[in-house]
mmCIF file of C-alpha atoms and ligand atoms in Angstrom:
data_model
loop_
_atom_site.group_PDB
_atom_site.id
_atom_site.type_symbol
_atom_site.label_atom_id
_atom_site.label_comp_id
_atom_site.label_asym_id
_atom_site.label_seq_id
_atom_site.Cartn_x
_atom_site.Cartn_y
_atom_site.Cartn_z
ATOM 1 C CA MET A 195 0.124 0.544 0.183
ATOM 2 C CA LYS A 196 1.028 3.245 -0.271
ATOM 3 C CA SER A 197 1.369 5.753 1.893
ATOM 4 C CA ILE A 198 -1.944 8.258 2.774
ATOM 5 C CA LEU A 199 0.278 10.763 0.586
ATOM 6 C CA PHE A 200 -0.138 8.872 -2.664
ATOM 7 C CA ALA A 201 -3.252 7.923 -2.032
ATOM 8 C CA CYS A 202 -5.084 7.654 -5.267
ATOM 9 C CA SER A 203 -8.965 6.985 -4.333
ATOM 10 C CA LEU A 204 -11.895 9.432 -5.291
ATOM 11 C CA PHE A 205 -15.763 9.309 -6.336
ATOM 12 C CA PHE A 206 -16.744 10.924 -9.236
ATOM 13 C CA SER A 207 -20.155 11.422 -10.635
ATOM 14 C CA LEU A 208 -21.102 10.652 -14.513
ATOM 15 C CA ASN A 209 -23.991 12.647 -14.779
ATOM 16 C CA CYS A 210 -26.727 10.599 -14.079
ATOM 17 C CA CYS A 211 -24.715 7.380 -14.737
ATOM 18 C CA ALA A 212 -22.311 5.684 -13.145
ATOM 19 C CA GLN A 213 -19.894 6.448 -10.338
ATOM 20 C CA MET A 214 -16.501 5.114 -10.365
ATOM 21 C CA HIS A 215 -13.881 4.560 -7.720
ATOM 22 C CA ILE A 216 -10.440 3.669 -7.946
ATOM 23 C CA ASP A 217 -8.568 2.239 -5.020
ATOM 24 C CA ASP A 218 -4.527 1.464 -4.082
ATOM 25 C CA GLN A 219 -5.366 0.910 -0.651
ATOM 26 C CA PHE A 220 -4.369 -2.836 -0.318
ATOM 27 C CA PRO A 221 -1.072 -4.905 -0.554
ATOM 28 C CA GLY A 222 0.377 -4.282 -3.878
ATOM 29 C CA GLY A 223 -1.582 -1.709 -5.132
ATOM 30 C CA ASN A 224 -0.704 1.368 -7.272
ATOM 31 C CA VAL A 225 -1.638 3.808 -9.514
ATOM 32 C CA ILE A 226 -1.729 7.551 -10.032
ATOM 33 C CA LEU A 227 -5.396 8.322 -10.933
ATOM 34 C CA GLU A 228 -4.917 10.837 -13.313
ATOM 35 C CA ASN A 229 -8.342 12.255 -14.052
ATOM 36 C CA ILE A 230 -12.044 10.248 -15.120
ATOM 37 C CA SER A 231 -13.701 12.037 -17.276
ATOM 38 C CA GLY A 232 -16.890 10.676 -19.134
ATOM 39 C CA ASP A 233 -16.419 6.535 -19.462
ATOM 40 C CA THR A 234 -12.693 6.986 -19.603
ATOM 41 C CA VAL A 235 -9.912 6.474 -16.281
ATOM 42 C CA TYR A 236 -6.829 8.320 -17.205
ATOM 43 C CA PHE A 237 -4.143 6.467 -14.705
ATOM 44 C CA LYS A 238 -0.194 5.633 -14.153
ATOM 45 C CA PRO A 239 1.818 3.653 -12.479
ATOM 46 C CA ASP A 240 3.300 4.941 -8.965
ATOM 47 C CA LEU A 241 7.081 4.608 -9.993
ATOM 48 C CA THR A 242 8.078 6.265 -6.600
ATOM 49 C CA GLY A 243 11.578 5.317 -5.620
ATOM 50 C CA THR A 244 12.216 3.952 -9.920
ATOM 51 C CA GLU A 245 14.855 5.384 -11.708
ATOM 52 C CA GLY A 246 13.834 5.678 -15.252
ATOM 53 C CA ASN A 247 10.315 4.214 -16.520
ATOM 54 C CA TRP A 248 9.272 1.009 -15.505
ATOM 55 C CA PHE A 249 5.404 -0.283 -15.431
ATOM 56 C CA TYR A 250 3.934 -1.887 -12.228
ATOM 57 C CA TRP A 251 0.070 -0.781 -11.522
ATOM 58 C CA ASN A 252 -2.232 -2.560 -9.611
ATOM 59 C CA PHE A 253 -5.508 -0.788 -8.605
ATOM 60 C CA GLN A 254 -9.204 -1.396 -8.082
ATOM 61 C CA ALA A 255 -12.544 -0.618 -9.528
ATOM 62 C CA THR A 256 -15.406 0.071 -8.401
ATOM 63 C CA SER A 257 -18.285 1.152 -11.133
ATOM 64 C CA THR A 258 -22.057 2.064 -9.655
ATOM 65 C CA LYS A 259 -23.600 0.537 -11.945
ATOM 66 C CA PRO A 260 -23.240 -1.601 -14.718
ATOM 67 C CA GLN A 261 -21.821 -0.403 -18.226
ATOM 68 C CA THR A 262 -18.820 -0.341 -19.748
ATOM 69 C CA TRP A 263 -15.722 1.788 -18.814
ATOM 70 C CA TYR A 264 -12.475 2.734 -20.946
ATOM 71 C CA PHE A 265 -8.891 2.542 -18.823
ATOM 72 C CA LYS A 266 -5.980 5.039 -20.376
ATOM 73 C CA SER A 267 -3.302 4.693 -19.428
ATOM 74 C CA THR A 268 -0.706 7.993 -19.377
ATOM 75 C CA LYS A 269 2.651 6.288 -20.039
ATOM 76 C CA LYS A 270 3.511 4.561 -22.919
ATOM 77 C CA ASN A 271 4.577 1.018 -21.852
ATOM 78 C CA THR A 272 2.700 -0.187 -18.780
ATOM 79 C CA MET A 273 0.486 -2.856 -20.603
ATOM 80 C CA THR A 274 1.414 -6.536 -21.739
ATOM 81 C CA GLY A 275 0.888 -7.822 -25.065
ATOM 82 C CA LEU A 276 -2.281 -9.112 -24.092
ATOM 83 C CA GLY A 277 -3.909 -5.520 -22.277
ATOM 84 C CA ALA A 278 -4.154 -5.898 -19.034
ATOM 85 C CA ALA A 279 -5.578 -8.796 -15.857
ATOM 86 C CA TYR A 280 -7.924 -8.665 -13.996
ATOM 87 C CA SER A 281 -9.281 -10.230 -10.939
ATOM 88 C CA GLU A 282 -13.043 -11.022 -9.379
ATOM 89 C CA ASP A 283 -12.208 -12.470 -5.932
ATOM 90 C CA GLY A 284 -10.199 -10.023 -4.588
ATOM 91 C CA GLY A 285 -6.753 -11.190 -5.851
ATOM 92 C CA TYR A 286 -6.575 -14.650 -5.369
ATOM 93 C CA ASN A 287 -7.269 -15.766 -10.096
ATOM 94 C CA TRP A 288 -6.163 -13.335 -12.058
ATOM 95 C CA MET A 289 -7.576 -13.797 -16.529
ATOM 96 C CA TRP A 290 -6.071 -11.414 -19.036
ATOM 97 C CA ILE A 291 -8.626 -9.269 -20.343
ATOM 98 C CA ASP A 292 -11.167 -10.530 -23.724
ATOM 99 C CA GLN A 293 -9.297 -9.304 -26.403
ATOM 100 C CA LYS A 294 -11.912 -8.133 -27.966
ATOM 101 C CA ASP A 295 -11.241 -5.579 -25.110
ATOM 102 C CA ASN A 296 -7.503 -5.126 -25.762
ATOM 103 C CA LEU A 297 -7.303 -2.067 -27.580
ATOM 104 C CA GLY A 298 -4.197 -1.030 -27.895
ATOM 105 C CA PRO A 299 -1.081 -0.006 -26.410
ATOM 106 C CA ASP A 300 -1.993 1.636 -23.752
ATOM 107 C CA LEU A 301 -5.939 1.460 -23.776
ATOM 108 C CA PHE A 302 -8.405 -1.438 -22.518
ATOM 109 C CA ALA A 303 -11.769 -1.693 -21.558
ATOM 110 C CA PHE A 304 -14.459 -3.663 -19.359
ATOM 111 C CA THR A 305 -17.522 -4.157 -19.504
ATOM 112 C CA PHE A 306 -19.088 -4.076 -15.262
ATOM 113 C CA THR A 307 -22.446 -6.565 -15.599
ATOM 114 C CA LYS A 308 -23.661 -6.015 -11.989
ATOM 115 C CA PRO A 309 -24.360 -2.803 -9.279
ATOM 116 C CA ASN A 310 -21.062 -2.107 -7.539
ATOM 117 C CA GLN A 311 -18.923 -4.289 -8.650
ATOM 118 C CA THR A 312 -15.346 -4.327 -8.171
ATOM 119 C CA ILE A 313 -12.602 -5.731 -10.340
ATOM 120 C CA GLN A 314 -8.308 -6.098 -9.493
ATOM 121 C CA PHE A 315 -6.264 -4.627 -12.659
ATOM 122 C CA SER A 316 -3.012 -4.877 -13.422
ATOM 123 C CA PHE A 317 -0.751 -4.706 -16.314
ATOM 124 C CA ALA A 318 0.021 -9.088 -14.974
ATOM 125 C CA GLN A 319 -1.176 -11.457 -12.283
ATOM 126 C CA PRO A 320 -0.166 -10.189 -8.750
ATOM 127 C CA TYR A 321 0.620 -11.975 -6.120
ATOM 128 C CA THR A 322 1.382 -10.964 -2.994
ATOM 129 C CA GLN A 323 1.906 -12.613 0.994
ATOM 130 C CA ASN A 324 -1.767 -13.418 0.985
ATOM 131 C CA ASN A 325 -1.968 -15.088 -2.227
ATOM 132 C CA PHE A 326 1.693 -17.445 -0.631
ATOM 133 C CA GLU A 327 -0.600 -17.987 2.516
ATOM 134 C CA HIS A 328 -3.875 -19.433 0.640
ATOM 135 C CA PHE A 329 -1.784 -21.341 -0.951
ATOM 136 C CA ILE A 330 0.952 -22.744 1.442
ATOM 137 C CA GLN A 331 -2.378 -23.820 3.082
ATOM 138 C CA SER A 332 -3.334 -27.453 1.623
ATOM 139 C CA HIS A 333 0.559 -27.911 2.577
ATOM 140 C CA ILE A 334 0.561 -27.450 6.214
ATOM 141 C CA GLY A 335 1.237 -30.125 8.162
ATOM 142 C CA ASP A 336 3.411 -32.353 5.143
ATOM 143 C CA ASN A 337 6.293 -33.640 7.136
ATOM 144 C CA ARG A 338 8.380 -32.579 4.135
ATOM 145 C CA LEU A 339 7.961 -28.498 4.455
ATOM 146 C CA LYS A 340 9.158 -26.527 6.680
ATOM 147 C CA GLN A 341 8.305 -22.645 6.688
ATOM 148 C CA SER A 342 10.605 -20.671 9.179
ATOM 149 C CA ILE A 343 11.522 -16.831 8.707
ATOM 150 C CA PHE A 344 14.400 -16.232 7.317
ATOM 151 C CA CYS A 345 15.003 -12.348 8.190
ATOM 152 C CA GLN A 346 12.855 -9.536 9.003
ATOM 153 C CA SER A 347 13.393 -7.059 5.991
ATOM 154 C CA ASN A 348 14.057 -3.347 6.586
ATOM 155 C CA GLN A 349 10.481 -2.663 7.398
ATOM 156 C CA GLY A 350 10.173 -5.232 9.553
ATOM 157 C CA ARG A 351 7.919 -7.570 8.037
ATOM 158 C CA PRO A 352 8.742 -11.541 8.163
ATOM 159 C CA VAL A 353 11.010 -12.530 4.766
ATOM 160 C CA GLU A 354 9.277 -16.657 4.206
ATOM 161 C CA LYS A 355 12.054 -19.333 3.728
ATOM 162 C CA ILE A 356 10.286 -22.207 2.829
ATOM 163 C CA LEU A 357 12.953 -25.674 3.560
ATOM 164 C CA ILE A 358 11.641 -29.204 1.613
ATOM 165 C CA SER A 359 13.505 -31.896 1.335
ATOM 166 C CA ASN A 360 13.171 -35.994 3.209
ATOM 167 C CA PHE A 361 14.355 -35.001 6.731
ATOM 168 C CA ASP A 362 15.013 -38.211 7.784
ATOM 169 C CA ILE A 363 17.776 -38.682 5.817
ATOM 170 C CA LYS A 364 21.235 -36.121 5.561
ATOM 171 C CA PRO A 365 21.107 -34.382 1.994
ATOM 172 C CA SER A 366 24.584 -34.576 0.007
ATOM 173 C CA PHE A 367 23.042 -31.075 -2.666
ATOM 174 C CA LYS A 368 21.215 -28.225 -1.786
ATOM 175 C CA ILE A 369 18.913 -26.562 -4.172
ATOM 176 C CA LEU A 370 17.929 -22.993 -3.432
ATOM 177 C CA PHE A 371 15.647 -20.870 -5.399
ATOM 178 C CA LEU A 372 15.055 -17.239 -4.996
ATOM 179 C CA ALA A 373 12.012 -15.149 -6.584
ATOM 180 C CA ARG A 374 11.377 -11.189 -6.502
ATOM 181 C CA ALA A 375 14.083 -9.194 -5.924
ATOM 182 C CA HIS A 376 12.531 -6.763 -8.132
ATOM 183 C CA ALA A 377 8.995 -7.061 -6.449
ATOM 184 C CA CYS A 378 6.641 -6.209 -9.346
ATOM 185 C CA GLU A 379 8.054 -9.910 -10.516
ATOM 186 C CA MET A 380 4.707 -11.169 -10.016
ATOM 187 C CA MET A 381 5.130 -14.599 -12.454
ATOM 188 C CA SER A 382 7.759 -16.158 -10.249
ATOM 189 C CA ASN A 383 5.208 -17.152 -7.690
ATOM 190 C CA TYR A 384 3.298 -18.857 -9.751
ATOM 191 C CA LEU A 385 6.906 -21.096 -10.634
ATOM 192 C CA ILE A 386 6.961 -21.038 -7.192
ATOM 193 C CA GLU A 387 3.479 -22.610 -6.504
ATOM 194 C CA GLY A 388 4.085 -25.170 -9.215
ATOM 195 C CA MET A 389 7.853 -26.504 -8.083
ATOM 196 C CA ILE A 390 6.099 -27.145 -4.421
ATOM 197 C CA ASN A 391 2.836 -28.702 -5.369
ATOM 198 C CA ASN A 392 5.528 -31.270 -7.467
ATOM 199 C CA LEU A 393 8.042 -31.827 -4.595
ATOM 200 C CA LEU A 394 5.625 -32.975 -2.279
ATOM 201 C CA SER A 395 3.362 -34.864 -4.974
ATOM 202 C CA ASP A 396 4.669 -37.870 -3.969
ATOM 203 C CA SER A 397 6.338 -38.496 -8.004
ATOM 204 C CA PRO A 398 9.322 -41.121 -7.880
ATOM 205 C CA GLU A 399 11.582 -38.620 -9.062
ATOM 206 C CA MET A 400 10.050 -36.251 -6.689
ATOM 207 C CA VAL A 401 10.539 -38.606 -4.386
ATOM 208 C CA GLU A 402 14.725 -39.550 -5.515
ATOM 209 C CA LEU A 403 15.277 -35.801 -5.355
ATOM 210 C CA LEU A 404 14.342 -35.620 -2.060
ATOM 211 C CA ASN A 405 15.835 -38.142 -0.833
ATOM 212 C CA LYS A 406 19.421 -36.423 -1.648
ATOM 213 C CA ALA A 407 18.920 -32.808 -1.450
ATOM 214 C CA GLU A 408 17.794 -29.927 0.674
ATOM 215 C CA ILE A 409 15.933 -27.254 -1.060
ATOM 216 C CA MET A 410 15.109 -24.036 0.008
ATOM 217 C CA ILE A 411 12.910 -21.688 -1.721
ATOM 218 C CA ILE A 412 12.705 -17.745 -0.270
ATOM 219 C CA PRO A 413 9.299 -16.169 -2.136
ATOM 220 C CA PHE A 414 9.706 -13.118 -1.743
ATOM 221 C CA LEU A 415 13.303 -11.291 -1.636
ATOM 222 C CA ASP A 416 11.431 -7.351 -1.616
ATOM 223 C CA LYS A 417 8.925 -8.509 0.483
ATOM 224 C CA ASP A 418 8.162 -4.714 1.966
ATOM 225 C CA GLY A 419 8.507 -3.518 -1.784
ATOM 226 C CA VAL A 420 5.999 -6.183 -2.622
ATOM 227 C CA GLU A 421 2.760 -5.556 -0.040
ATOM 228 C CA ASN A 422 3.650 -1.647 -0.243
ATOM 229 C CA GLY A 423 2.430 -2.570 -4.488
ATOM 230 C CA ASP A 424 6.088 -1.144 -5.135
ATOM 231 C CA GLN A 425 8.142 -1.254 -8.270
ATOM 232 C CA GLY A 426 11.217 -2.666 -7.317
ATOM 233 C CA LYS A 427 13.509 -3.276 -10.950
ATOM 234 C CA ASN A 428 15.356 -0.018 -10.383
ATOM 235 C CA ARG A 429 14.664 1.058 -6.702
ATOM 236 C CA ILE A 430 16.474 4.023 -5.985
ATOM 237 C CA PRO A 431 20.135 4.011 -4.557
ATOM 238 C CA ARG A 432 19.948 -0.279 -6.318
ATOM 239 C CA ASP A 433 17.642 -3.143 -6.116
ATOM 240 C CA HIS A 434 17.758 -6.385 -4.266
ATOM 241 C CA ASN A 435 19.501 -7.301 -7.167
ATOM 242 C CA ARG A 436 22.534 -4.655 -7.575
ATOM 243 C CA ASP A 437 23.594 -5.074 -3.628
ATOM 244 C CA TYR A 438 25.660 -8.443 -3.955
ATOM 245 C CA SER A 439 28.499 -6.301 -3.294
ATOM 246 C CA GLY A 440 29.948 -3.889 -1.340
ATOM 247 C CA THR A 441 27.339 -3.715 1.982
ATOM 248 C CA SER A 442 24.522 -4.759 1.083
ATOM 249 C CA ILE A 443 21.212 -2.377 2.484
ATOM 250 C CA TYR A 444 18.374 -4.996 2.091
ATOM 251 C CA ALA A 445 18.052 -7.313 5.455
ATOM 252 C CA THR A 446 17.599 -9.948 2.830
ATOM 253 C CA THR A 447 20.382 -9.405 0.493
ATOM 254 C CA ARG A 448 22.660 -9.422 3.598
ATOM 255 C CA THR A 449 21.196 -12.491 4.762
ATOM 256 C CA ILE A 450 21.372 -14.126 1.636
ATOM 257 C CA ARG A 451 25.243 -13.778 1.680
ATOM 258 C CA GLU A 452 25.641 -14.594 5.539
ATOM 259 C CA GLU A 453 23.357 -17.425 6.148
ATOM 260 C CA ILE A 454 23.477 -19.395 2.785
ATOM 261 C CA PRO A 455 27.003 -20.372 2.834
ATOM 262 C CA LYS A 456 26.186 -21.899 6.256
ATOM 263 C CA TRP A 457 23.205 -23.726 4.627
ATOM 264 C CA VAL A 458 25.154 -25.288 1.983
ATOM 265 C CA GLY A 459 27.560 -26.481 4.750
ATOM 266 C CA GLY A 460 30.137 -27.437 2.035
ATOM 267 C CA LEU A 461 27.648 -29.396 0.070
ATOM 268 C CA PRO A 462 27.759 -28.707 -4.018
ATOM 269 C CA TRP A 463 24.523 -26.914 -4.552
ATOM 270 C CA ILE A 464 22.434 -24.418 -7.110
ATOM 271 C CA GLY A 465 21.249 -21.937 -7.272
ATOM 272 C CA ILE A 466 18.229 -20.478 -9.391
ATOM 273 C CA ASP A 467 17.179 -16.616 -9.103
ATOM 274 C CA LEU A 468 13.472 -16.600 -11.090
ATOM 275 C CA HIS A 469 12.625 -12.882 -12.423
ATOM 276 C CA ASN A 470 10.330 -11.459 -14.997
ATOM 277 C CA PRO A 471 11.844 -9.546 -17.886
ATOM 278 C CA TRP A 472 10.545 -6.220 -19.892
ATOM 279 C CA ILE A 473 6.612 -5.990 -20.377
ATOM 280 C CA LYS A 474 6.466 -6.819 -24.121
ATOM 281 C CA GLY A 475 8.793 -7.231 -27.073
ATOM 282 C CA GLU A 476 11.644 -9.180 -28.352
ATOM 283 C CA HIS A 477 13.810 -10.989 -24.940
ATOM 284 C CA ASN A 478 10.165 -10.182 -23.085
ATOM 285 C CA GLU A 479 8.118 -12.924 -24.780
ATOM 286 C CA TRP A 480 9.521 -15.696 -24.440
ATOM 287 C CA ALA A 481 10.897 -17.958 -21.331
ATOM 288 C CA TYR A 482 15.699 -17.564 -21.408
ATOM 289 C CA MET A 483 18.068 -18.372 -18.575
ATOM 290 C CA VAL A 484 20.974 -15.133 -18.939
ATOM 291 C CA GLY A 485 24.298 -15.860 -19.417
ATOM 292 C CA ASN A 486 26.792 -15.935 -16.639
ATOM 293 C CA ALA A 487 29.719 -13.505 -16.886
ATOM 294 C CA ASN A 488 32.095 -16.901 -16.209
ATOM 295 C CA PRO A 489 32.050 -18.705 -19.108
ATOM 296 C CA ASP A 490 32.585 -22.328 -17.586
ATOM 297 C CA ILE A 491 29.051 -21.497 -15.712
ATOM 298 C CA GLU A 492 27.797 -20.723 -18.786
ATOM 299 C CA ALA A 493 28.553 -24.030 -20.407
ATOM 300 C CA GLN A 494 26.575 -24.850 -17.385
ATOM 301 C CA GLN A 495 23.449 -23.349 -18.106
ATOM 302 C CA ARG A 496 23.182 -24.399 -21.682
ATOM 303 C CA ILE A 497 23.144 -28.178 -20.105
ATOM 304 C CA PHE A 498 20.691 -27.035 -18.607
ATOM 305 C CA ALA A 499 18.532 -25.236 -20.654
ATOM 306 C CA GLN A 500 19.031 -28.025 -22.307
ATOM 307 C CA ILE A 501 17.533 -30.144 -20.573
ATOM 308 C CA MET A 502 14.698 -27.757 -19.818
ATOM 309 C CA ALA A 503 13.604 -27.864 -23.440
ATOM 310 C CA GLU A 504 14.321 -32.055 -23.867
ATOM 311 C CA ASN A 505 12.456 -32.398 -20.825
ATOM 312 C CA ARG A 506 9.328 -30.222 -20.905
ATOM 313 C CA LYS A 507 5.977 -31.657 -20.324
ATOM 314 C CA GLY A 508 3.996 -28.538 -19.992
ATOM 315 C CA PRO A 509 2.267 -26.658 -22.482
ATOM 316 C CA LEU A 510 5.067 -23.833 -22.077
ATOM 317 C CA LYS A 511 7.830 -23.925 -24.600
ATOM 318 C CA PHE A 512 11.183 -23.627 -23.850
ATOM 319 C CA ASP A 513 13.785 -24.605 -26.891
ATOM 320 C CA ILE A 514 17.340 -24.192 -26.842
ATOM 321 C CA GLU A 515 17.746 -21.627 -29.742
ATOM 322 C CA HIS A 516 15.611 -18.994 -27.167
ATOM 323 C CA GLY A 517 16.084 -20.325 -23.811
ATOM 324 C CA LEU A 518 19.539 -18.837 -22.905
ATOM 325 C CA LEU A 519 21.184 -15.410 -23.340
ATOM 326 C CA GLU A 520 24.320 -15.631 -23.646
ATOM 327 C CA TYR A 521 26.332 -12.872 -21.554
ATOM 328 C CA GLY A 522 28.138 -10.037 -24.279
ATOM 329 C CA THR A 523 24.755 -10.545 -25.783
ATOM 330 C CA ALA A 524 21.650 -7.977 -25.962
ATOM 331 C CA TRP A 525 21.353 -6.179 -23.101
ATOM 332 C CA ASN A 526 23.471 -9.107 -20.677
ATOM 333 C CA LYS A 527 26.638 -7.028 -20.882
ATOM 334 C CA GLY A 528 28.392 -6.009 -17.591
ATOM 335 C CA SER A 529 26.819 -2.422 -17.964
ATOM 336 C CA ASN A 530 23.969 -3.213 -16.974
ATOM 337 C CA TYR A 531 26.004 -3.989 -13.432
ATOM 338 C CA GLU A 532 27.057 -0.513 -12.683
ATOM 339 C CA LYS A 533 25.399 -0.218 -9.469
ATOM 340 C CA GLY A 534 26.050 -3.417 -7.911
ATOM 341 C CA GLU A 535 26.988 -7.635 -8.310
ATOM 342 C CA PRO A 536 23.424 -9.528 -9.233
ATOM 343 C CA PHE A 537 22.843 -12.720 -7.290
ATOM 344 C CA ASN A 538 24.619 -15.423 -9.437
ATOM 345 C CA ALA A 539 27.540 -12.224 -9.505
ATOM 346 C CA TRP A 540 27.998 -13.024 -5.922
ATOM 347 C CA ALA A 541 27.107 -17.017 -6.142
ATOM 348 C CA ALA A 542 29.532 -17.342 -8.727
ATOM 349 C CA GLN A 543 32.824 -16.943 -6.373
ATOM 350 C CA TYR A 544 31.432 -20.613 -5.049
ATOM 351 C CA PHE A 545 31.666 -21.979 -8.489
ATOM 352 C CA ASP A 546 34.445 -24.204 -8.068
ATOM 353 C CA LYS A 547 34.092 -24.400 -4.573
ATOM 354 C CA GLY A 548 30.191 -26.441 -4.277
ATOM 355 C CA LEU A 549 28.830 -24.389 -7.010
ATOM 356 C CA ARG A 550 27.394 -26.652 -9.872
ATOM 357 C CA LEU A 551 25.446 -24.143 -11.348
ATOM 358 C CA THR A 552 23.759 -20.624 -10.480
ATOM 359 C CA THR A 553 21.674 -18.862 -13.394
ATOM 360 C CA THR A 554 18.213 -16.329 -13.328
ATOM 361 C CA ILE A 555 15.473 -17.521 -15.046
ATOM 362 C CA GLU A 556 13.757 -14.816 -16.657
ATOM 363 C CA PHE A 557 10.100 -15.880 -17.159
ATOM 364 C CA PRO A 558 7.238 -13.122 -18.972
ATOM 365 C CA TYR A 559 4.864 -12.261 -18.067
ATOM 366 C CA ALA A 560 1.572 -12.106 -20.406
ATOM 367 C CA LEU A 561 3.490 -14.261 -24.277
ATOM 368 C CA ASN A 562 5.820 -16.863 -24.105
ATOM 369 C CA HIS A 563 6.294 -18.055 -27.900
ATOM 370 C CA GLY A 564 2.869 -16.248 -28.692
ATOM 371 C CA GLN A 565 1.313 -18.222 -25.964
ATOM 372 C CA GLU A 566 -0.838 -16.753 -23.773
ATOM 373 C CA VAL A 567 1.217 -17.069 -19.937
ATOM 374 C CA THR A 568 -1.663 -17.959 -17.056
ATOM 375 C CA ALA A 569 -1.477 -19.164 -13.678
ATOM 376 C CA GLN A 570 -2.294 -22.363 -13.994
ATOM 377 C CA ASN A 571 0.650 -23.161 -17.155
ATOM 378 C CA ALA A 572 3.482 -21.038 -15.344
ATOM 379 C CA ARG A 573 3.336 -23.360 -12.523
ATOM 380 C CA GLU A 574 3.234 -26.261 -14.975
ATOM 381 C CA PHE A 575 6.452 -24.608 -16.273
ATOM 382 C CA GLY A 576 7.804 -24.918 -12.542
ATOM 383 C CA LYS A 577 7.041 -28.174 -12.009
ATOM 384 C CA ASP A 578 8.899 -28.581 -15.255
ATOM 385 C CA LEU A 579 11.726 -26.855 -13.851
ATOM 386 C CA ILE A 580 12.116 -28.632 -10.850
ATOM 387 C CA ARG A 581 11.862 -31.735 -12.618
ATOM 388 C CA ALA A 582 14.725 -30.543 -15.225
ATOM 389 C CA THR A 583 17.068 -29.549 -11.771
ATOM 390 C CA ALA A 584 16.590 -32.995 -10.990
ATOM 391 C CA ILE A 585 17.464 -34.569 -13.932
ATOM 392 C CA TYR A 586 20.484 -32.024 -13.988
ATOM 393 C CA ILE A 587 21.756 -33.119 -10.833
ATOM 394 C CA GLU A 588 20.876 -37.046 -12.346
ATOM 395 C CA ASN A 589 23.232 -36.442 -14.865
ATOM 396 C CA LEU A 590 26.381 -34.785 -12.759
ATOM 397 C CA ASP A 591 26.408 -37.858 -10.786
ATOM 398 C CA GLU A 592 27.134 -39.996 -13.918
HETATM 399 ZN ZN1 LIG B 189 14.364 -8.955 -12.194
#
């Protein structure tokens, strides 16, 4: 939620017709309401604390009467190729808008069908602590899962840590998954849901993995940003994924640097950091790994990408041609890291000292090789991801 200073909450009379109320006072909420004129709401993302342009917005709209409303972003590049997503149940279940209502790069329509209907809209499918708590309920009590507090965030919120393993057997391998170093990158959490569901599914390959490995998942690195509805990416003075060199300014990254080497405890390990790319266009509408500056690590990433491509069962495409953005190409250059090192550069120092693989995975917000990304097929992608991790480890043993 934004502070009251940035609250955007307003009633507007449309002659004798419907009134529209726009609200961002809920976890993850973010909007600047510019104007409501006729049947059109003019808005833009609140990028307070962000350097440069980005695109996170997430608000609730209540129409007093059934009618079609138009929503126009006054800032360019704030909508995906599918326009916007909406939720009718307060942000637990999301759908992309009907594509006939996707009216251009900065404009969409939505038809409210009931009096005083509240619909939540966002550029993608937001996921906050409420969503996570709702999801994890079904796994509480499973003795292969332990949930605890990794650290307190800078603003005093608990940052969750999930451990999954067969705790009756001493692990011989550690696997770390991180998400939301950039608060806006919510699609990663659907991958995590799919991974956890698969890990606890009793499938023979996952039972074998849990007998061998202990998996740690930190679902919200920038917990404050997620709950406050911050953009998070390009946060001033530096964001969570530029906080792994010098003195860390965020409690979560500081704790990763201190605690993960102790948790690994000299065992072989893998560290995977989940991200979402820019909003649309080339390199942003397919899933891929970001090539590491160390060519030996990049060679391992290529092997992992190959395993992903060859073994995927879910509907979302992943191919080796697009699945690895080599270091030095497109945006993946040293110049992108001037403010500080990202997780995978930090982890890379342990390569040949136990670390077998580190990678960033960029998973798109809306379109993957032309396919619509949904919560469900993102979960399937997460299931494929943890299966690929199991196969990768198995191959190392050979
Ligand atoms: Zn990111």
